[in-house]
């Protein structure tokens, strides 16, 4: 890594307590691995880190310790994300982890905000970031865009919803500039009809909000947004990307789907029209007897899926 400058490199820290890290990873060498971070730092390798937070293990004082220890690797360690552990229903024989509650999430956010304020004054970086799940669980608004330091941790779910909302707002403002809001233009350029889309439960409020904005501006369009409960992996798994075809089919059966069902792209395996449980997009369309389309993950693509120029 150092010789060939393979950077930025992503590191799963979990904790900087060597003994606790050995316990969490069930590996007696896991504590020693932290020494490699010093070598990467001394070589000037750009890094980003992650802490998967487990209730009663690496939260509380241990989280404070980890954040404090990791600040020693600034500025080469650009960011560290804190994400809650995902608990599926398949946990027989595994460590008895507990889910975080609303007050737990609020405490995690208090810790992170305090460190962000302190570190931004010195480094001009917020450095430590909470994934979107914490804000939803805490029932708090997402931070503004400038607090994400350029979205360094999107792959860990940090700022994905904020970025999507910002892109959506920009796309909607561009419609007005282009004249698409005008009644005359609307007749020629705007799709009308009833459409449906699915989403995970965690992102449902934001997708619903965007859909409402579109239908308010363009009364000829109606968008039905269905949050899908994850029965396959368990109800505690709420992200869209882990939904299965069988859950979508079961929960959309008998529902109004309109002229077309929009499926988010992150449901699919890369480069394929296949979901995690091997059900295809074509099978969903055939079983539900509805036309389907794939919508990419950005706010721009969401607007374009419903408000577009006719071919």
PDB file of C-alpha atoms in Angstrom:
ATOM      1  CA  UNK A   1       0.000   0.000   0.000  1.00  0.00           C
ATOM      2  CA  UNK A   2       2.751   2.428   0.940  1.00  0.00           C
ATOM      3  CA  UNK A   3       5.093   1.533  -1.911  1.00  0.00           C
ATOM      4  CA  UNK A   4       2.485   1.901  -4.635  1.00  0.00           C
ATOM      5  CA  UNK A   5       0.504   4.707  -2.944  1.00  0.00           C
ATOM      6  CA  UNK A   6      -2.762   2.765  -2.949  1.00  0.00           C
ATOM      7  CA  UNK A   7      -4.908   5.518  -1.498  1.00  0.00           C
ATOM      8  CA  UNK A   8      -7.346   6.477  -0.165  1.00  0.00           C
ATOM      9  CA  UNK A   9      -7.640   3.299   1.874  1.00  0.00           C
ATOM     10  CA  UNK A  10     -10.690   2.430   3.967  1.00  0.00           C
ATOM     11  CA  UNK A  11     -10.156   0.997   7.447  1.00  0.00           C
ATOM     12  CA  UNK A  12     -12.680  -0.706   9.732  1.00  0.00           C
ATOM     13  CA  UNK A  13     -11.533   0.463  13.154  1.00  0.00           C
ATOM     14  CA  UNK A  14     -14.549  -0.534  15.321  1.00  0.00           C
ATOM     15  CA  UNK A  15     -12.532   0.509  18.402  1.00  0.00           C
ATOM     16  CA  UNK A  16      -9.021   1.661  19.278  1.00  0.00           C
ATOM     17  CA  UNK A  17      -9.044  -0.389  22.483  1.00  0.00           C
ATOM     18  CA  UNK A  18      -6.804  -3.367  21.527  1.00  0.00           C
ATOM     19  CA  UNK A  19      -8.360  -5.823  23.988  1.00  0.00           C
ATOM     20  CA  UNK A  20     -11.893  -4.867  23.010  1.00  0.00           C
ATOM     21  CA  UNK A  21     -11.020  -5.081  19.320  1.00  0.00           C
ATOM     22  CA  UNK A  22      -9.747  -8.653  19.804  1.00  0.00           C
ATOM     23  CA  UNK A  23     -13.043  -9.527  21.497  1.00  0.00           C
ATOM     24  CA  UNK A  24     -15.242  -7.880  18.859  1.00  0.00           C
ATOM     25  CA  UNK A  25     -13.429  -9.402  15.892  1.00  0.00           C
ATOM     26  CA  UNK A  26     -12.881 -12.736  17.717  1.00  0.00           C
ATOM     27  CA  UNK A  27      -9.244 -12.558  16.650  1.00  0.00           C
ATOM     28  CA  UNK A  28      -6.324 -12.409  19.077  1.00  0.00           C
ATOM     29  CA  UNK A  29      -4.267 -10.407  16.567  1.00  0.00           C
ATOM     30  CA  UNK A  30      -6.922  -7.748  15.952  1.00  0.00           C
ATOM     31  CA  UNK A  31      -5.416  -5.343  18.484  1.00  0.00           C
ATOM     32  CA  UNK A  32      -1.993  -5.494  16.859  1.00  0.00           C
ATOM     33  CA  UNK A  33      -3.477  -4.497  13.509  1.00  0.00           C
ATOM     34  CA  UNK A  34      -4.005  -0.972  14.820  1.00  0.00           C
ATOM     35  CA  UNK A  35      -0.218  -0.471  14.738  1.00  0.00           C
ATOM     36  CA  UNK A  36      -0.366  -0.522  10.948  1.00  0.00           C
ATOM     37  CA  UNK A  37      -2.371   2.705  10.965  1.00  0.00           C
ATOM     38  CA  UNK A  38       0.683   4.516  12.372  1.00  0.00           C
ATOM     39  CA  UNK A  39       2.771   3.210   9.458  1.00  0.00           C
ATOM     40  CA  UNK A  40       0.197   4.434   6.947  1.00  0.00           C
ATOM     41  CA  UNK A  41       0.026   7.797   8.707  1.00  0.00           C
ATOM     42  CA  UNK A  42       3.819   8.213   8.747  1.00  0.00           C
ATOM     43  CA  UNK A  43       3.863   7.463   5.001  1.00  0.00           C
ATOM     44  CA  UNK A  44       1.209  10.116   4.354  1.00  0.00           C
ATOM     45  CA  UNK A  45      -1.367   7.643   3.031  1.00  0.00           C
ATOM     46  CA  UNK A  46      -4.859   9.127   2.839  1.00  0.00           C
ATOM     47  CA  UNK A  47      -7.321   7.100   4.919  1.00  0.00           C
ATOM     48  CA  UNK A  48     -11.004   6.970   5.782  1.00  0.00           C
ATOM     49  CA  UNK A  49     -12.315   4.929   8.680  1.00  0.00           C
ATOM     50  CA  UNK A  50     -15.448   3.308  10.017  1.00  0.00           C
ATOM     51  CA  UNK A  51     -16.759   2.341  13.436  1.00  0.00           C
ATOM     52  CA  UNK A  52     -19.648  -0.124  13.494  1.00  0.00           C
ATOM     53  CA  UNK A  53     -21.242   0.684  16.834  1.00  0.00           C
ATOM     54  CA  UNK A  54     -22.531  -2.163  19.002  1.00  0.00           C
ATOM     55  CA  UNK A  55     -24.636  -1.299  22.038  1.00  0.00           C
ATOM     56  CA  UNK A  56     -22.859  -1.972  25.318  1.00  0.00           C
ATOM     57  CA  UNK A  57     -19.545  -2.793  23.631  1.00  0.00           C
ATOM     58  CA  UNK A  58     -17.844   0.039  21.761  1.00  0.00           C
ATOM     59  CA  UNK A  59     -20.270   2.887  22.448  1.00  0.00           C
ATOM     60  CA  UNK A  60     -20.276   5.351  25.358  1.00  0.00           C
ATOM     61  CA  UNK A  61     -16.822   5.870  26.872  1.00  0.00           C
ATOM     62  CA  UNK A  62     -15.281   3.477  24.352  1.00  0.00           C
ATOM     63  CA  UNK A  63     -16.586   5.601  21.469  1.00  0.00           C
ATOM     64  CA  UNK A  64     -15.150   8.702  23.121  1.00  0.00           C
ATOM     65  CA  UNK A  65     -11.796   6.932  23.444  1.00  0.00           C
ATOM     66  CA  UNK A  66     -11.831   5.791  19.834  1.00  0.00           C
ATOM     67  CA  UNK A  67     -12.610   9.248  18.466  1.00  0.00           C
ATOM     68  CA  UNK A  68      -9.961  10.831  20.675  1.00  0.00           C
ATOM     69  CA  UNK A  69      -7.322   8.288  19.619  1.00  0.00           C
ATOM     70  CA  UNK A  70      -8.156   8.580  15.923  1.00  0.00           C
ATOM     71  CA  UNK A  71      -7.774  12.369  15.878  1.00  0.00           C
ATOM     72  CA  UNK A  72      -4.027  11.730  16.232  1.00  0.00           C
ATOM     73  CA  UNK A  73      -4.045  10.590  12.592  1.00  0.00           C
ATOM     74  CA  UNK A  74      -5.403  13.849  11.200  1.00  0.00           C
ATOM     75  CA  UNK A  75      -5.020  15.177   8.546  1.00  0.00           C
ATOM     76  CA  UNK A  76      -4.163  11.956   6.644  1.00  0.00           C
ATOM     77  CA  UNK A  77      -7.169  10.221   8.209  1.00  0.00           C
ATOM     78  CA  UNK A  78      -9.787  12.381   6.520  1.00  0.00           C
ATOM     79  CA  UNK A  79     -12.971  11.001   8.026  1.00  0.00           C
ATOM     80  CA  UNK A  80     -14.443   8.363  10.304  1.00  0.00           C
ATOM     81  CA  UNK A  81     -18.039   7.197  10.050  1.00  0.00           C
ATOM     82  CA  UNK A  82     -20.085   5.805  12.925  1.00  0.00           C
ATOM     83  CA  UNK A  83     -22.800   3.382  11.812  1.00  0.00           C
ATOM     84  CA  UNK A  84     -25.140   1.223  13.926  1.00  0.00           C
ATOM     85  CA  UNK A  85     -24.670  -2.523  13.663  1.00  0.00           C
ATOM     86  CA  UNK A  86     -27.264  -4.145  11.402  1.00  0.00           C
ATOM     87  CA  UNK A  87     -29.153  -6.907  13.190  1.00  0.00           C
ATOM     88  CA  UNK A  88     -30.885  -9.470  11.018  1.00  0.00           C
ATOM     89  CA  UNK A  89     -33.263 -12.121  12.400  1.00  0.00           C
ATOM     90  CA  UNK A  90     -30.655 -14.811  11.753  1.00  0.00           C
ATOM     91  CA  UNK A  91     -28.719 -14.591  15.029  1.00  0.00           C
ATOM     92  CA  UNK A  92     -28.871 -18.089  16.514  1.00  0.00           C
ATOM     93  CA  UNK A  93     -25.635 -18.802  18.347  1.00  0.00           C
ATOM     94  CA  UNK A  94     -24.309 -15.261  17.862  1.00  0.00           C
ATOM     95  CA  UNK A  95     -23.358 -12.662  20.470  1.00  0.00           C
ATOM     96  CA  UNK A  96     -26.555 -11.207  22.035  1.00  0.00           C
ATOM     97  CA  UNK A  97     -26.434  -7.741  20.528  1.00  0.00           C
ATOM     98  CA  UNK A  98     -29.257  -5.288  21.255  1.00  0.00           C
ATOM     99  CA  UNK A  99     -30.708  -2.664  18.913  1.00  0.00           C
ATOM    100  CA  UNK A 100     -30.186   1.025  19.647  1.00  0.00           C
ATOM    101  CA  UNK A 101     -33.183   3.046  20.855  1.00  0.00           C
ATOM    102  CA  UNK A 102     -34.064   6.682  20.169  1.00  0.00           C
ATOM    103  CA  UNK A 103     -32.304   8.021  23.266  1.00  0.00           C
ATOM    104  CA  UNK A 104     -29.201   5.954  22.430  1.00  0.00           C
ATOM    105  CA  UNK A 105     -29.123   7.555  18.994  1.00  0.00           C
ATOM    106  CA  UNK A 106     -29.479  11.027  20.467  1.00  0.00           C
ATOM    107  CA  UNK A 107     -26.535  10.393  22.785  1.00  0.00           C
ATOM    108  CA  UNK A 108     -24.383   9.165  19.884  1.00  0.00           C
ATOM    109  CA  UNK A 109     -25.250  12.323  17.954  1.00  0.00           C
ATOM    110  CA  UNK A 110     -24.442  14.525  20.954  1.00  0.00           C
ATOM    111  CA  UNK A 111     -20.977  12.958  21.192  1.00  0.00           C
ATOM    112  CA  UNK A 112     -20.344  13.312  17.460  1.00  0.00           C
ATOM    113  CA  UNK A 113     -21.521  16.931  17.287  1.00  0.00           C
ATOM    114  CA  UNK A 114     -19.306  17.901  20.214  1.00  0.00           C
ATOM    115  CA  UNK A 115     -16.244  16.417  18.517  1.00  0.00           C
ATOM    116  CA  UNK A 116     -17.178  17.936  15.163  1.00  0.00           C
ATOM    117  CA  UNK A 117     -17.326  21.435  16.623  1.00  0.00           C
ATOM    118  CA  UNK A 118     -13.993  20.977  18.381  1.00  0.00           C
ATOM    119  CA  UNK A 119     -12.160  19.509  15.404  1.00  0.00           C
ATOM    120  CA  UNK A 120     -13.559  21.878  12.787  1.00  0.00           C
ATOM    121  CA  UNK A 121     -12.048  24.844  14.606  1.00  0.00           C
ATOM    122  CA  UNK A 122      -8.575  23.267  14.368  1.00  0.00           C
ATOM    123  CA  UNK A 123      -8.607  21.294  11.121  1.00  0.00           C
ATOM    124  CA  UNK A 124     -11.423  22.703   9.035  1.00  0.00           C
ATOM    125  CA  UNK A 125     -12.879  19.175   8.910  1.00  0.00           C
ATOM    126  CA  UNK A 126     -15.822  17.702  10.800  1.00  0.00           C
ATOM    127  CA  UNK A 127     -13.897  14.385  10.691  1.00  0.00           C
ATOM    128  CA  UNK A 128     -16.330  12.182  12.646  1.00  0.00           C
ATOM    129  CA  UNK A 129     -19.667  11.542  10.937  1.00  0.00           C
ATOM    130  CA  UNK A 130     -22.896   9.792  11.885  1.00  0.00           C
ATOM    131  CA  UNK A 131     -24.652   7.681   9.284  1.00  0.00           C
ATOM    132  CA  UNK A 132     -28.160   8.662   8.239  1.00  0.00           C
ATOM    133  CA  UNK A 133     -29.759   5.932  10.384  1.00  0.00           C
ATOM    134  CA  UNK A 134     -28.818   7.746  13.605  1.00  0.00           C
ATOM    135  CA  UNK A 135     -30.759  10.889  12.660  1.00  0.00           C
ATOM    136  CA  UNK A 136     -33.822   8.912  11.635  1.00  0.00           C
ATOM    137  CA  UNK A 137     -33.726   6.803  14.807  1.00  0.00           C
ATOM    138  CA  UNK A 138     -33.231   9.944  16.916  1.00  0.00           C
ATOM    139  CA  UNK A 139     -36.075  11.663  15.021  1.00  0.00           C
ATOM    140  CA  UNK A 140     -33.812  14.609  14.217  1.00  0.00           C
ATOM    141  CA  UNK A 141     -33.251  16.541  11.001  1.00  0.00           C
ATOM    142  CA  UNK A 142     -30.301  15.643   8.803  1.00  0.00           C
ATOM    143  CA  UNK A 143     -27.304  18.005   8.950  1.00  0.00           C
ATOM    144  CA  UNK A 144     -26.794  20.594   6.230  1.00  0.00           C
ATOM    145  CA  UNK A 145     -24.666  19.709   3.222  1.00  0.00           C
ATOM    146  CA  UNK A 146     -21.519  21.577   4.314  1.00  0.00           C
ATOM    147  CA  UNK A 147     -21.168  19.416   7.425  1.00  0.00           C
ATOM    148  CA  UNK A 148     -20.329  16.334   5.334  1.00  0.00           C
ATOM    149  CA  UNK A 149     -16.907  17.596   4.141  1.00  0.00           C
ATOM    150  CA  UNK A 150     -17.656  16.723   0.522  1.00  0.00           C
ATOM    151  CA  UNK A 151     -19.467  13.432   1.187  1.00  0.00           C
ATOM    152  CA  UNK A 152     -16.392  11.308   1.928  1.00  0.00           C
ATOM    153  CA  UNK A 153     -18.430   8.443   3.406  1.00  0.00           C
ATOM    154  CA  UNK A 154     -21.370   7.945   1.055  1.00  0.00           C
ATOM    155  CA  UNK A 155     -20.696   4.210   0.752  1.00  0.00           C
ATOM    156  CA  UNK A 156     -21.270   3.924   4.513  1.00  0.00           C
ATOM    157  CA  UNK A 157     -24.607   5.706   4.375  1.00  0.00           C
ATOM    158  CA  UNK A 158     -23.253   9.045   5.585  1.00  0.00           C
ATOM    159  CA  UNK A 159     -25.048  11.880   3.801  1.00  0.00           C
ATOM    160  CA  UNK A 160     -26.788   9.761   1.182  1.00  0.00           C
ATOM    161  CA  UNK A 161     -30.202  11.177   2.054  1.00  0.00           C
ATOM    162  CA  UNK A 162     -28.922  14.759   2.313  1.00  0.00           C
ATOM    163  CA  UNK A 163     -27.202  14.489  -1.072  1.00  0.00           C
ATOM    164  CA  UNK A 164     -30.328  13.039  -2.640  1.00  0.00           C
ATOM    165  CA  UNK A 165     -32.454  15.859  -1.218  1.00  0.00           C
ATOM    166  CA  UNK A 166     -29.990  18.511  -2.415  1.00  0.00           C
ATOM    167  CA  UNK A 167     -29.943  16.984  -5.910  1.00  0.00           C
ATOM    168  CA  UNK A 168     -33.729  16.832  -5.901  1.00  0.00           C
ATOM    169  CA  UNK A 169     -34.040  20.514  -4.970  1.00  0.00           C
ATOM    170  CA  UNK A 170     -31.567  21.474  -7.685  1.00  0.00           C
ATOM    171  CA  UNK A 171     -33.431  19.399 -10.263  1.00  0.00           C
ATOM    172  CA  UNK A 172     -36.753  20.980  -9.310  1.00  0.00           C
ATOM    173  CA  UNK A 173     -35.298  24.481  -9.532  1.00  0.00           C
ATOM    174  CA  UNK A 174     -33.910  23.711 -12.985  1.00  0.00           C
ATOM    175  CA  UNK A 175     -37.377  22.723 -14.153  1.00  0.00           C
ATOM    176  CA  UNK A 176     -38.615  26.200 -13.351  1.00  0.00           C
ATOM    177  CA  UNK A 177     -35.663  27.810 -15.136  1.00  0.00           C
ATOM    178  CA  UNK A 178     -36.233  25.677 -18.238  1.00  0.00           C
ATOM    179  CA  UNK A 179     -39.859  26.681 -18.432  1.00  0.00           C
ATOM    180  CA  UNK A 180     -41.174  23.222 -17.681  1.00  0.00           C
ATOM    181  CA  UNK A 181     -43.487  24.763 -15.094  1.00  0.00           C
ATOM    182  CA  UNK A 182     -45.441  26.605 -17.786  1.00  0.00           C
ATOM    183  CA  UNK A 183     -48.832  25.039 -18.611  1.00  0.00           C
ATOM    184  CA  UNK A 184     -48.127  25.126 -22.352  1.00  0.00           C
ATOM    185  CA  UNK A 185     -44.801  23.347 -21.935  1.00  0.00           C
ATOM    186  CA  UNK A 186     -46.283  20.891 -19.468  1.00  0.00           C
ATOM    187  CA  UNK A 187     -48.639  19.440 -22.049  1.00  0.00           C
ATOM    188  CA  UNK A 188     -45.793  18.596 -24.396  1.00  0.00           C
ATOM    189  CA  UNK A 189     -43.042  17.670 -22.014  1.00  0.00           C
ATOM    190  CA  UNK A 190     -44.432  16.197 -18.810  1.00  0.00           C
ATOM    191  CA  UNK A 191     -45.514  12.629 -18.260  1.00  0.00           C
ATOM    192  CA  UNK A 192     -48.921  12.366 -16.653  1.00  0.00           C
ATOM    193  CA  UNK A 193     -50.578   9.446 -14.937  1.00  0.00           C
ATOM    194  CA  UNK A 194     -50.301   7.328 -11.825  1.00  0.00           C
ATOM    195  CA  UNK A 195     -46.975   5.806 -10.831  1.00  0.00           C
ATOM    196  CA  UNK A 196     -45.780   3.700  -7.905  1.00  0.00           C
ATOM    197  CA  UNK A 197     -42.384   3.147  -6.350  1.00  0.00           C
ATOM    198  CA  UNK A 198     -40.917   1.097  -3.512  1.00  0.00           C
ATOM    199  CA  UNK A 199     -38.349   2.013  -0.897  1.00  0.00           C
ATOM    200  CA  UNK A 200     -36.914   0.776   2.361  1.00  0.00           C
ATOM    201  CA  UNK A 201     -38.537   1.977   5.545  1.00  0.00           C
ATOM    202  CA  UNK A 202     -35.577   4.141   6.538  1.00  0.00           C
ATOM    203  CA  UNK A 203     -35.787   6.348   3.445  1.00  0.00           C
ATOM    204  CA  UNK A 204     -39.586   6.319   3.053  1.00  0.00           C
ATOM    205  CA  UNK A 205     -40.228   9.761   4.668  1.00  0.00           C
ATOM    206  CA  UNK A 206     -37.744  11.418   2.285  1.00  0.00           C
ATOM    207  CA  UNK A 207     -38.970   9.633  -0.841  1.00  0.00           C
ATOM    208  CA  UNK A 208     -42.543  10.483   0.160  1.00  0.00           C
ATOM    209  CA  UNK A 209     -41.580  14.131   0.611  1.00  0.00           C
ATOM    210  CA  UNK A 210     -40.009  14.298  -2.853  1.00  0.00           C
ATOM    211  CA  UNK A 211     -42.991  12.564  -4.438  1.00  0.00           C
ATOM    212  CA  UNK A 212     -45.362  15.044  -2.802  1.00  0.00           C
ATOM    213  CA  UNK A 213     -43.334  17.969  -4.117  1.00  0.00           C
ATOM    214  CA  UNK A 214     -43.605  16.647  -7.677  1.00  0.00           C
ATOM    215  CA  UNK A 215     -47.340  16.030  -7.469  1.00  0.00           C
ATOM    216  CA  UNK A 216     -47.937  19.469  -5.957  1.00  0.00           C
ATOM    217  CA  UNK A 217     -46.170  21.119  -8.859  1.00  0.00           C
ATOM    218  CA  UNK A 218     -47.592  18.825 -11.536  1.00  0.00           C
ATOM    219  CA  UNK A 219     -51.179  17.870 -10.631  1.00  0.00           C
ATOM    220  CA  UNK A 220     -51.383  15.503 -13.605  1.00  0.00           C
ATOM    221  CA  UNK A 221     -48.923  13.171 -11.896  1.00  0.00           C
ATOM    222  CA  UNK A 222     -49.766  10.951  -8.921  1.00  0.00           C
ATOM    223  CA  UNK A 223     -47.016   8.973  -7.185  1.00  0.00           C
ATOM    224  CA  UNK A 224     -47.717   6.130  -4.768  1.00  0.00           C
ATOM    225  CA  UNK A 225     -44.780   5.374  -2.459  1.00  0.00           C
ATOM    226  CA  UNK A 226     -44.758   1.983  -0.723  1.00  0.00           C
ATOM    227  CA  UNK A 227     -42.335   1.336   2.179  1.00  0.00           C
ATOM    228  CA  UNK A 228     -41.401  -2.351   2.107  1.00  0.00           C
ATOM    229  CA  UNK A 229     -40.908  -4.209   5.387  1.00  0.00           C
ATOM    230  CA  UNK A 230     -37.924  -6.540   5.309  1.00  0.00           C
ATOM    231  CA  UNK A 231     -39.408  -9.897   6.276  1.00  0.00           C
ATOM    232  CA  UNK A 232     -36.559 -11.811   4.617  1.00  0.00           C
ATOM    233  CA  UNK A 233     -33.727 -10.474   6.794  1.00  0.00           C
ATOM    234  CA  UNK A 234     -35.881  -9.112   9.628  1.00  0.00           C
ATOM    235  CA  UNK A 235     -37.729  -5.887  10.383  1.00  0.00           C
ATOM    236  CA  UNK A 236     -34.643  -4.232  11.885  1.00  0.00           C
ATOM    237  CA  UNK A 237     -33.035  -4.173   8.424  1.00  0.00           C
ATOM    238  CA  UNK A 238     -34.591  -1.042   6.933  1.00  0.00           C
ATOM    239  CA  UNK A 239     -32.324  -0.017   4.026  1.00  0.00           C
ATOM    240  CA  UNK A 240     -33.592  -0.230   0.463  1.00  0.00           C
ATOM    241  CA  UNK A 241     -30.566  -2.102  -0.864  1.00  0.00           C
ATOM    242  CA  UNK A 242     -31.331  -5.221   1.207  1.00  0.00           C
ATOM    243  CA  UNK A 243     -34.933  -5.653   0.097  1.00  0.00           C
ATOM    244  CA  UNK A 244     -35.853  -8.852  -1.717  1.00  0.00           C
ATOM    245  CA  UNK A 245     -38.171  -9.583  -4.592  1.00  0.00           C
ATOM    246  CA  UNK A 246     -40.348 -11.892  -2.514  1.00  0.00           C
ATOM    247  CA  UNK A 247     -41.040  -9.171   0.066  1.00  0.00           C
ATOM    248  CA  UNK A 248     -41.866  -6.682  -2.678  1.00  0.00           C
ATOM    249  CA  UNK A 249     -44.230  -9.128  -4.373  1.00  0.00           C
ATOM    250  CA  UNK A 250     -45.967 -10.097  -1.141  1.00  0.00           C
ATOM    251  CA  UNK A 251     -46.499  -6.535   0.045  1.00  0.00           C
ATOM    252  CA  UNK A 252     -47.551  -5.054  -3.295  1.00  0.00           C
ATOM    253  CA  UNK A 253     -50.086  -7.769  -4.041  1.00  0.00           C
ATOM    254  CA  UNK A 254     -53.493  -6.142  -4.441  1.00  0.00           C
ATOM    255  CA  UNK A 255     -52.086  -2.611  -4.159  1.00  0.00           C
ATOM    256  CA  UNK A 256     -52.745   0.148  -6.668  1.00  0.00           C
ATOM    257  CA  UNK A 257     -49.623   0.352  -8.832  1.00  0.00           C
ATOM    258  CA  UNK A 258     -50.750   2.758 -11.538  1.00  0.00           C
ATOM    259  CA  UNK A 259     -49.303   2.897 -15.023  1.00  0.00           C
ATOM    260  CA  UNK A 260     -45.767   1.927 -14.014  1.00  0.00           C
ATOM    261  CA  UNK A 261     -43.827   0.597 -11.009  1.00  0.00           C
ATOM    262  CA  UNK A 262     -40.485   2.305 -10.374  1.00  0.00           C
ATOM    263  CA  UNK A 263     -37.811   0.117  -8.761  1.00  0.00           C
ATOM    264  CA  UNK A 264     -34.688   1.753  -7.270  1.00  0.00           C
ATOM    265  CA  UNK A 265     -31.441   0.623  -8.870  1.00  0.00           C
ATOM    266  CA  UNK A 266     -29.796  -0.268  -5.556  1.00  0.00           C
ATOM    267  CA  UNK A 267     -32.193  -3.224  -5.234  1.00  0.00           C
ATOM    268  CA  UNK A 268     -30.313  -4.948  -8.015  1.00  0.00           C
ATOM    269  CA  UNK A 269     -27.068  -6.847  -8.275  1.00  0.00           C
ATOM    270  CA  UNK A 270     -24.478  -4.835 -10.134  1.00  0.00           C
ATOM    271  CA  UNK A 271     -25.071  -4.960 -13.872  1.00  0.00           C
ATOM    272  CA  UNK A 272     -28.066  -7.288 -13.592  1.00  0.00           C
ATOM    273  CA  UNK A 273     -31.861  -7.060 -13.373  1.00  0.00           C
ATOM    274  CA  UNK A 274     -31.826  -9.508 -10.448  1.00  0.00           C
ATOM    275  CA  UNK A 275     -32.576  -8.891  -6.765  1.00  0.00           C
ATOM    276  CA  UNK A 276     -30.830 -10.491  -3.785  1.00  0.00           C
ATOM    277  CA  UNK A 277     -33.130 -13.520  -3.726  1.00  0.00           C
ATOM    278  CA  UNK A 278     -32.682 -14.254  -7.457  1.00  0.00           C
ATOM    279  CA  UNK A 279     -36.087 -12.824  -8.413  1.00  0.00           C
ATOM    280  CA  UNK A 280     -35.791 -10.770 -11.591  1.00  0.00           C
ATOM    281  CA  UNK A 281     -37.327  -7.437 -12.509  1.00  0.00           C
ATOM    282  CA  UNK A 282     -39.177  -9.224 -15.290  1.00  0.00           C
ATOM    283  CA  UNK A 283     -40.686 -11.666 -12.776  1.00  0.00           C
ATOM    284  CA  UNK A 284     -41.895  -8.789 -10.620  1.00  0.00           C
ATOM    285  CA  UNK A 285     -43.468  -7.090 -13.648  1.00  0.00           C
ATOM    286  CA  UNK A 286     -45.112 -10.313 -14.783  1.00  0.00           C
ATOM    287  CA  UNK A 287     -46.440 -11.346 -11.381  1.00  0.00           C
ATOM    288  CA  UNK A 288     -47.840  -7.908 -10.563  1.00  0.00           C
ATOM    289  CA  UNK A 289     -48.960  -7.291 -14.151  1.00  0.00           C
ATOM    290  CA  UNK A 290     -47.467  -3.822 -14.315  1.00  0.00           C
ATOM    291  CA  UNK A 291     -44.837  -2.110 -16.423  1.00  0.00           C
ATOM    292  CA  UNK A 292     -41.602  -1.539 -14.517  1.00  0.00           C
ATOM    293  CA  UNK A 293     -38.721   0.889 -14.816  1.00  0.00           C
ATOM    294  CA  UNK A 294     -35.426   1.254 -12.948  1.00  0.00           C
ATOM    295  CA  UNK A 295     -34.627   4.528 -11.190  1.00  0.00           C
ATOM    296  CA  UNK A 296     -31.042   5.424 -10.304  1.00  0.00           C
ATOM    297  CA  UNK A 297     -30.228   6.633  -6.820  1.00  0.00           C
ATOM    298  CA  UNK A 298     -29.738  10.371  -7.298  1.00  0.00           C
ATOM    299  CA  UNK A 299     -32.286  13.103  -6.711  1.00  0.00           C
ATOM    300  CA  UNK A 300     -31.856  14.145 -10.344  1.00  0.00           C
ATOM    301  CA  UNK A 301     -32.860  10.688 -11.533  1.00  0.00           C
ATOM    302  CA  UNK A 302     -35.888  10.651  -9.243  1.00  0.00           C
ATOM    303  CA  UNK A 303     -37.224  13.837 -10.816  1.00  0.00           C
ATOM    304  CA  UNK A 304     -36.393  12.610 -14.307  1.00  0.00           C
ATOM    305  CA  UNK A 305     -38.300   9.369 -13.695  1.00  0.00           C
ATOM    306  CA  UNK A 306     -41.568  11.288 -13.449  1.00  0.00           C
ATOM    307  CA  UNK A 307     -40.893  14.642 -15.090  1.00  0.00           C
ATOM    308  CA  UNK A 308     -39.157  14.254 -18.416  1.00  0.00           C
ATOM    309  CA  UNK A 309     -39.263  15.159 -22.069  1.00  0.00           C
ATOM    310  CA  UNK A 310     -41.329  12.784 -24.152  1.00  0.00           C
ATOM    311  CA  UNK A 311     -39.331  10.795 -26.679  1.00  0.00           C
TER     312      UNK A 311
END
